[in-house]
PDB file of C-alpha atoms in Angstrom:
ATOM      1  CA  UNK A   1     100.281 102.111 128.861  1.00  0.00           C
ATOM      2  CA  UNK A   2     102.297 102.359 125.665  1.00  0.00           C
ATOM      3  CA  UNK A   3     102.693  99.559 123.171  1.00  0.00           C
ATOM      4  CA  UNK A   4     106.183  98.075 122.707  1.00  0.00           C
ATOM      5  CA  UNK A   5     108.157 100.155 120.221  1.00  0.00           C
ATOM      6  CA  UNK A   6     110.405  97.353 118.920  1.00  0.00           C
ATOM      7  CA  UNK A   7     107.841  95.657 116.608  1.00  0.00           C
ATOM      8  CA  UNK A   8     106.945  98.972 114.976  1.00  0.00           C
ATOM      9  CA  UNK A   9     110.589 100.024 114.561  1.00  0.00           C
ATOM     10  CA  UNK A  10     111.419  96.638 113.009  1.00  0.00           C
ATOM     11  CA  UNK A  11     108.466  96.981 110.602  1.00  0.00           C
ATOM     12  CA  UNK A  12     109.533 100.497 109.595  1.00  0.00           C
ATOM     13  CA  UNK A  13     113.126  99.358 109.037  1.00  0.00           C
ATOM     14  CA  UNK A  14     111.991  96.386 106.947  1.00  0.00           C
ATOM     15  CA  UNK A  15     109.712  98.620 104.865  1.00  0.00           C
ATOM     16  CA  UNK A  16     112.540 101.069 104.109  1.00  0.00           C
ATOM     17  CA  UNK A  17     115.086  98.280 103.511  1.00  0.00           C
ATOM     18  CA  UNK A  18     112.704  96.807 100.942  1.00  0.00           C
ATOM     19  CA  UNK A  19     112.454 100.132  99.124  1.00  0.00           C
ATOM     20  CA  UNK A  20     116.137 100.938  98.681  1.00  0.00           C
ATOM     21  CA  UNK A  21     118.847  98.997  96.848  1.00  0.00           C
ATOM     22  CA  UNK A  22     120.762  96.434  98.892  1.00  0.00           C
ATOM     23  CA  UNK A  23     123.851  98.619  98.417  1.00  0.00           C
ATOM     24  CA  UNK A  24     122.219 101.219 100.711  1.00  0.00           C
ATOM     25  CA  UNK A  25     121.938  99.615 104.146  1.00  0.00           C
ATOM     26  CA  UNK A  26     119.475 100.875 106.743  1.00  0.00           C
ATOM     27  CA  UNK A  27     120.605 100.648 110.385  1.00  0.00           C
ATOM     28  CA  UNK A  28     119.009 100.973 113.815  1.00  0.00           C
ATOM     29  CA  UNK A  29     120.805 103.538 116.024  1.00  0.00           C
ATOM     30  CA  UNK A  30     124.331 102.759 114.804  1.00  0.00           C
ATOM     31  CA  UNK A  31     125.974 102.219 111.440  1.00  0.00           C
ATOM     32  CA  UNK A  32     128.348  99.348 110.805  1.00  0.00           C
ATOM     33  CA  UNK A  33     132.097  99.949 111.126  1.00  0.00           C
ATOM     34  CA  UNK A  34     132.405 100.157 107.313  1.00  0.00           C
ATOM     35  CA  UNK A  35     128.894 101.029 106.125  1.00  0.00           C
ATOM     36  CA  UNK A  36     129.691 101.833 102.488  1.00  0.00           C
ATOM     37  CA  UNK A  37     129.104 104.920 100.372  1.00  0.00           C
ATOM     38  CA  UNK A  38     125.414 105.434 101.105  1.00  0.00           C
ATOM     39  CA  UNK A  39     123.329 104.403 104.096  1.00  0.00           C
ATOM     40  CA  UNK A  40     120.762 105.615 106.603  1.00  0.00           C
ATOM     41  CA  UNK A  41     120.478 105.285 110.362  1.00  0.00           C
ATOM     42  CA  UNK A  42     117.154 105.269 112.262  1.00  0.00           C
ATOM     43  CA  UNK A  43     117.175 106.809 115.746  1.00  0.00           C
ATOM     44  CA  UNK A  44     113.787 105.946 117.279  1.00  0.00           C
ATOM     45  CA  UNK A  45     112.499 106.944 120.686  1.00  0.00           C
ATOM     46  CA  UNK A  46     110.627 104.418 122.834  1.00  0.00           C
ATOM     47  CA  UNK A  47     107.182 105.846 122.118  1.00  0.00           C
ATOM     48  CA  UNK A  48     104.706 107.820 124.193  1.00  0.00           C
ATOM     49  CA  UNK A  49     100.950 108.071 124.448  1.00  0.00           C
ATOM     50  CA  UNK A  50      99.577 110.913 122.390  1.00  0.00           C
ATOM     51  CA  UNK A  51      98.903 113.995 124.462  1.00  0.00           C
ATOM     52  CA  UNK A  52      96.484 115.395 121.888  1.00  0.00           C
ATOM     53  CA  UNK A  53      94.638 112.592 120.090  1.00  0.00           C
ATOM     54  CA  UNK A  54      92.448 111.268 122.915  1.00  0.00           C
ATOM     55  CA  UNK A  55      88.936 109.836 123.008  1.00  0.00           C
ATOM     56  CA  UNK A  56      86.303 110.440 125.687  1.00  0.00           C
ATOM     57  CA  UNK A  57      87.834 107.710 127.851  1.00  0.00           C
ATOM     58  CA  UNK A  58      91.217 109.494 127.654  1.00  0.00           C
ATOM     59  CA  UNK A  59      92.720 106.763 125.495  1.00  0.00           C
ATOM     60  CA  UNK A  60      95.057 107.727 122.711  1.00  0.00           C
ATOM     61  CA  UNK A  61      97.407 106.158 120.200  1.00  0.00           C
ATOM     62  CA  UNK A  62     101.086 105.549 120.753  1.00  0.00           C
ATOM     63  CA  UNK A  63     103.370 108.028 119.049  1.00  0.00           C
ATOM     64  CA  UNK A  64     106.759 106.815 117.880  1.00  0.00           C
ATOM     65  CA  UNK A  65     109.100 109.588 116.824  1.00  0.00           C
ATOM     66  CA  UNK A  66     112.323 108.875 115.005  1.00  0.00           C
ATOM     67  CA  UNK A  67     115.077 110.675 113.207  1.00  0.00           C
ATOM     68  CA  UNK A  68     116.586 109.275 110.054  1.00  0.00           C
ATOM     69  CA  UNK A  69     120.108 110.365 109.176  1.00  0.00           C
ATOM     70  CA  UNK A  70     120.845 109.785 105.493  1.00  0.00           C
ATOM     71  CA  UNK A  71     124.529 109.630 104.555  1.00  0.00           C
ATOM     72  CA  UNK A  72     126.523 109.773 101.327  1.00  0.00           C
ATOM     73  CA  UNK A  73     129.978 110.564  99.971  1.00  0.00           C
ATOM     74  CA  UNK A  74     128.554 113.620  98.187  1.00  0.00           C
ATOM     75  CA  UNK A  75     125.649 115.996  98.821  1.00  0.00           C
ATOM     76  CA  UNK A  76     123.790 114.351  95.925  1.00  0.00           C
ATOM     77  CA  UNK A  77     124.179 110.879  97.446  1.00  0.00           C
ATOM     78  CA  UNK A  78     122.956 112.030 100.867  1.00  0.00           C
ATOM     79  CA  UNK A  79     119.934 113.720  99.252  1.00  0.00           C
ATOM     80  CA  UNK A  80     119.243 110.582  97.185  1.00  0.00           C
ATOM     81  CA  UNK A  81     119.191 108.415 100.333  1.00  0.00           C
ATOM     82  CA  UNK A  82     116.955 110.929 102.131  1.00  0.00           C
ATOM     83  CA  UNK A  83     114.544 110.971  99.176  1.00  0.00           C
ATOM     84  CA  UNK A  84     114.351 107.148  99.030  1.00  0.00           C
ATOM     85  CA  UNK A  85     113.744 106.899 102.780  1.00  0.00           C
ATOM     86  CA  UNK A  86     111.063 109.612 102.727  1.00  0.00           C
ATOM     87  CA  UNK A  87     109.333 108.007  99.760  1.00  0.00           C
ATOM     88  CA  UNK A  88     109.271 104.622 101.517  1.00  0.00           C
ATOM     89  CA  UNK A  89     108.002 106.022 104.810  1.00  0.00           C
ATOM     90  CA  UNK A  90     105.390 108.371 103.368  1.00  0.00           C
ATOM     91  CA  UNK A  91     103.969 106.161 100.598  1.00  0.00           C
ATOM     92  CA  UNK A  92     103.182 102.997 102.575  1.00  0.00           C
ATOM     93  CA  UNK A  93     102.119 101.868 106.031  1.00  0.00           C
ATOM     94  CA  UNK A  94     103.956  99.003 107.726  1.00  0.00           C
ATOM     95  CA  UNK A  95     102.102  95.981 109.059  1.00  0.00           C
ATOM     96  CA  UNK A  96     102.490  95.046 112.721  1.00  0.00           C
ATOM     97  CA  UNK A  97     100.551  92.051 114.050  1.00  0.00           C
ATOM     98  CA  UNK A  98      97.820  93.061 116.499  1.00  0.00           C
ATOM     99  CA  UNK A  99      98.252  96.749 115.863  1.00  0.00           C
ATOM    100  CA  UNK A 100      96.676  99.393 113.667  1.00  0.00           C
ATOM    101  CA  UNK A 101      99.412 101.626 112.223  1.00  0.00           C
ATOM    102  CA  UNK A 102      98.713 105.107 110.916  1.00  0.00           C
ATOM    103  CA  UNK A 103     100.568 106.688 107.969  1.00  0.00           C
ATOM    104  CA  UNK A 104     103.857 108.378 108.865  1.00  0.00           C
ATOM    105  CA  UNK A 105     104.143 112.141 109.098  1.00  0.00           C
ATOM    106  CA  UNK A 106     107.331 114.067 108.407  1.00  0.00           C
ATOM    107  CA  UNK A 107     107.707 116.550 111.245  1.00  0.00           C
ATOM    108  CA  UNK A 108     110.875 118.322 110.176  1.00  0.00           C
ATOM    109  CA  UNK A 109     114.193 118.084 108.391  1.00  0.00           C
ATOM    110  CA  UNK A 110     117.633 119.621 108.139  1.00  0.00           C
ATOM    111  CA  UNK A 111     119.534 120.437 104.958  1.00  0.00           C
ATOM    112  CA  UNK A 112     122.323 118.308 103.547  1.00  0.00           C
ATOM    113  CA  UNK A 113     125.632 119.246 105.136  1.00  0.00           C
ATOM    114  CA  UNK A 114     129.131 117.897 105.579  1.00  0.00           C
ATOM    115  CA  UNK A 115     130.228 116.165 108.785  1.00  0.00           C
ATOM    116  CA  UNK A 116     133.628 117.841 109.104  1.00  0.00           C
ATOM    117  CA  UNK A 117     134.063 116.830 112.748  1.00  0.00           C
ATOM    118  CA  UNK A 118     134.243 113.073 112.225  1.00  0.00           C
ATOM    119  CA  UNK A 119     133.709 111.346 108.881  1.00  0.00           C
ATOM    120  CA  UNK A 120     133.838 114.071 106.246  1.00  0.00           C
ATOM    121  CA  UNK A 121     130.740 112.480 104.682  1.00  0.00           C
ATOM    122  CA  UNK A 122     127.577 114.387 103.838  1.00  0.00           C
ATOM    123  CA  UNK A 123     124.338 113.845 105.720  1.00  0.00           C
ATOM    124  CA  UNK A 124     120.752 115.014 105.938  1.00  0.00           C
ATOM    125  CA  UNK A 125     118.334 114.428 108.789  1.00  0.00           C
ATOM    126  CA  UNK A 126     114.565 114.194 108.889  1.00  0.00           C
ATOM    127  CA  UNK A 127     112.214 113.605 111.793  1.00  0.00           C
ATOM    128  CA  UNK A 128     109.090 111.447 111.479  1.00  0.00           C
ATOM    129  CA  UNK A 129     106.101 110.430 113.571  1.00  0.00           C
ATOM    130  CA  UNK A 130     104.217 107.153 113.270  1.00  0.00           C
ATOM    131  CA  UNK A 131     101.162 106.527 115.412  1.00  0.00           C
ATOM    132  CA  UNK A 132      99.743 103.115 116.236  1.00  0.00           C
ATOM    133  CA  UNK A 133      97.076 101.647 118.470  1.00  0.00           C
ATOM    134  CA  UNK A 134      95.125  98.488 119.122  1.00  0.00           C
ATOM    135  CA  UNK A 135      92.393  97.740 116.578  1.00  0.00           C
TER     136      UNK A 135
END
């Protein structure tokens, strides 16, 4: 049975929000109608049990994967947001009551590019994994 993903996602969002200026909002799955010049959007899955990190009783930690899309009016702004988000996620571990949380791992990323199909803004994406289990 997997642990609820919502408390971990909320803790990750709060950790990143605390690490970036208030002028760079961090959203869950959807940006505001007028998000500003720089922002990031978290797209988390609902979590799964690890298929690889199992003990002798076949128990394993939950794995929460999420993509972060970092957005800016210029390539430099999008890269700046991506750097701030990565620094926040990879340099600290969020606290979730009743749960042991492992450090995040960056699993992949895409280069900064322009969104010519909709907004014309620049964006970069990165994919992360955060594991957690019961203490």
